[in-house]
XYZ file of C-alpha atoms in Angstrom:
240
model
C 114.897 259.830 112.897
C 112.028 261.721 114.501
C 113.235 260.654 117.929
C 116.745 261.968 117.177
C 115.348 265.260 115.999
C 113.381 265.608 119.189
C 116.543 264.918 121.246
C 118.512 267.514 119.320
C 115.749 270.049 119.752
C 115.658 269.358 123.494
C 119.441 269.831 123.821
C 119.257 273.107 121.887
C 116.427 274.287 124.179
C 118.579 273.522 127.196
C 121.571 275.371 125.768
C 119.380 278.390 124.964
C 117.966 278.479 128.521
C 121.514 278.110 129.982
C 122.724 280.969 127.867
C 119.765 283.140 128.763
C 120.262 282.456 132.509
C 123.974 283.182 132.158
C 123.285 286.562 130.548
C 120.863 287.443 133.344
C 123.468 286.455 135.936
C 126.044 288.655 134.203
C 123.630 291.558 134.238
C 123.023 290.997 137.932
C 126.714 290.826 138.739
C 128.311 294.227 138.708
C 132.006 294.261 137.890
C 134.165 296.942 139.601
C 134.320 300.159 137.606
C 137.510 300.345 135.649
C 139.794 303.066 136.851
C 138.399 303.106 140.427
C 141.186 301.914 142.764
C 140.370 299.867 145.819
C 141.094 301.249 149.279
C 144.177 299.074 149.761
C 145.486 300.212 146.365
C 145.064 303.858 147.357
C 146.970 303.308 150.592
C 149.756 301.495 148.798
C 149.960 304.252 146.251
C 150.219 306.925 149.004
C 152.959 304.891 150.729
C 154.846 304.459 147.440
C 154.569 308.202 146.770
C 155.986 308.999 150.224
C 158.851 306.536 149.632
C 159.489 308.013 146.188
C 159.616 311.584 147.610
C 162.113 310.492 150.319
C 164.251 308.592 147.778
C 164.408 311.753 145.646
C 165.522 313.754 148.716
C 168.213 311.125 149.416
C 169.268 311.141 145.766
C 169.721 314.935 145.886
C 171.527 314.773 149.251
C 172.507 311.313 150.520
C 173.822 312.736 153.839
C 170.313 313.477 155.051
C 169.700 311.686 158.435
C 166.066 312.704 158.694
C 165.177 311.452 155.221
C 166.839 308.113 155.946
C 164.957 307.921 159.279
C 161.629 308.761 157.714
C 162.170 306.168 154.991
C 163.089 303.660 157.665
C 159.841 304.372 159.422
C 157.901 303.548 156.246
C 159.802 300.306 155.749
C 159.244 299.419 159.375
C 155.506 300.046 159.088
C 155.460 297.572 156.203
C 157.407 294.944 158.222
C 160.488 295.378 156.068
C 162.817 295.232 159.004
C 166.058 294.686 157.196
C 165.510 297.725 154.995
C 164.446 299.805 158.005
C 167.547 298.794 159.926
C 169.722 299.774 156.960
C 168.135 303.240 156.784
C 168.545 303.816 160.579
C 172.201 302.736 160.384
C 172.723 305.149 157.482
C 171.063 308.004 159.408
C 173.297 307.289 162.398
C 176.371 307.079 160.174
C 175.797 310.760 159.300
C 174.621 311.794 162.759
C 175.648 309.391 165.533
C 173.621 311.428 168.064
C 170.359 311.300 166.049
C 168.132 310.189 168.946
C 165.006 309.346 166.891
C 167.027 306.885 164.752
C 168.551 305.337 167.915
C 165.162 304.730 169.488
C 163.774 303.421 166.125
C 166.715 301.035 165.802
C 165.906 299.490 169.214
C 162.245 299.249 168.209
C 162.867 297.508 164.872
C 165.195 295.022 166.530
C 162.561 294.198 169.078
C 159.925 293.840 166.339
C 162.158 291.454 164.421
C 162.596 289.358 167.637
C 166.270 290.284 167.981
C 166.002 291.104 171.617
C 169.669 290.549 172.636
C 170.842 293.097 170.039
C 168.067 295.488 170.983
C 169.200 295.506 174.629
C 172.875 295.891 173.602
C 172.078 298.896 171.416
C 169.799 300.376 174.151
C 172.663 300.169 176.677
C 175.093 301.738 174.233
C 172.737 304.687 173.530
C 171.969 305.180 177.178
C 175.691 305.207 177.948
C 176.261 307.794 175.306
C 174.012 310.304 177.164
C 174.997 309.274 180.700
C 176.701 312.628 181.347
C 174.040 314.889 179.959
C 170.536 315.472 181.388
C 169.470 317.257 178.216
C 170.545 314.367 175.923
C 169.101 311.800 178.308
C 165.815 313.705 178.035
C 165.998 313.756 174.232
C 166.601 310.008 174.055
C 163.804 309.396 176.532
C 161.414 311.447 174.341
C 162.533 309.465 171.250
C 161.882 306.155 173.037
C 158.448 307.399 174.179
C 157.512 308.339 170.610
C 158.377 304.742 169.599
C 156.063 303.479 172.413
C 159.049 302.102 174.321
C 157.884 303.386 177.671
C 160.218 301.372 179.910
C 163.274 302.512 177.905
C 161.950 306.112 178.069
C 161.555 305.889 181.884
C 165.139 304.669 182.225
C 166.312 307.752 180.345
C 164.133 310.045 182.387
C 165.434 308.651 185.634
C 168.934 309.140 184.407
C 168.088 312.769 183.540
C 166.579 313.292 186.952
C 169.716 311.901 188.622
C 171.853 314.369 186.671
C 169.520 317.368 187.101
C 167.031 316.818 189.983
C 166.259 320.555 190.117
C 165.438 320.902 186.423
C 161.902 322.118 185.877
C 161.981 320.778 182.339
C 163.009 317.209 183.373
C 160.445 317.086 186.216
C 157.808 318.352 183.802
C 158.511 315.678 181.237
C 158.569 312.915 183.857
C 155.261 314.196 185.070
C 153.791 314.092 181.589
C 155.162 310.589 181.175
C 153.298 309.252 184.191
C 150.211 311.237 183.112
C 150.241 309.412 179.790
C 150.182 306.166 181.778
C 147.285 307.387 183.830
C 149.396 307.269 187.021
C 147.922 310.552 188.219
C 149.310 310.625 191.747
C 152.901 310.148 190.615
C 152.351 312.618 187.751
C 151.008 315.183 190.201
C 154.138 315.034 192.377
C 156.507 315.623 189.443
C 154.398 318.370 187.850
C 154.085 320.156 191.188
C 157.875 319.930 191.619
C 158.344 321.337 188.136
C 155.977 324.230 188.853
C 157.648 324.994 192.113
C 160.953 325.291 190.262
C 159.468 327.444 187.499
C 156.137 329.101 187.976
C 155.980 330.520 184.502
C 154.485 327.328 183.062
C 150.870 327.827 182.096
C 150.540 324.313 180.652
C 151.813 322.654 183.834
C 149.537 324.877 185.931
C 146.601 323.783 183.740
C 147.407 320.106 184.247
C 147.767 320.605 187.962
C 144.410 322.334 188.045
C 142.794 319.327 186.286
C 144.496 317.093 188.906
C 142.920 319.093 191.681
C 145.969 321.142 192.681
C 145.305 324.823 193.167
C 148.155 326.925 191.785
C 148.708 330.620 190.996
C 150.592 331.833 187.952
C 152.522 335.048 188.646
C 151.242 338.042 186.649
C 153.664 339.484 184.151
C 154.069 343.252 184.122
C 153.520 344.210 180.498
C 155.019 347.265 178.839
C 151.579 348.833 178.691
C 151.187 348.566 182.445
C 154.620 350.068 182.959
C 153.733 353.039 180.703
C 150.447 353.502 182.640
C 152.355 353.527 185.938
C 154.708 356.186 184.621
C 151.756 358.360 183.439
C 150.156 358.036 186.905
C 153.442 358.910 188.663
C 153.802 362.022 186.489
C 150.198 363.030 187.239
C 150.712 362.580 190.949
C 153.834 364.839 190.827
C 151.961 367.499 188.946
C 149.083 367.474 191.412
C 151.319 367.495 194.444
C 151.165 370.691 196.553
């Protein structure tokens, strides 16, 4: 009996020590503070809020191409390609010439490994703007914003073919090559643009950074004109 009592006492001692150690471990382990969201939860909440805002806009006015495009961009960023494609199709249904949605459609098809459809859509969109340098330029810019540089270059070349003497087109092609760090090619297009239109301070600045000396023509301000008239009147008064 005494032996049994000793055994029971030993077991109780072990249970007490285990409980004590467990309490110490709990004190050492800090649980996350309730009500403090994790970083991923904050990001998800922000994305959900943006989606909710766009859905409200669409609910108020369904024929809103930009809202559908913006919502598609959020879906695309989450890898929800089917939903993104639906939103781009809806945007283009209301505005068939909405270039950002066209470029995004090609991008989402490429991301979902649907390359044949992506190329078909790309050819269709490029053909739509084949008679307009301005629209070719817009589509090129939309492709470039989607990081589809080769598609953008195809549009820019088409725009150049339609309007080789356009300062605006040459300028954008120059900036395109500059973004790819192809400075020599960029320099030639920017110089061509500046020769066609010398009232481009930003182009002059880029050329200066590329080592090309250019001179921006001075504009005659209204104040200078007034000053010239005052001097002319003074000269007449002082004439013998």
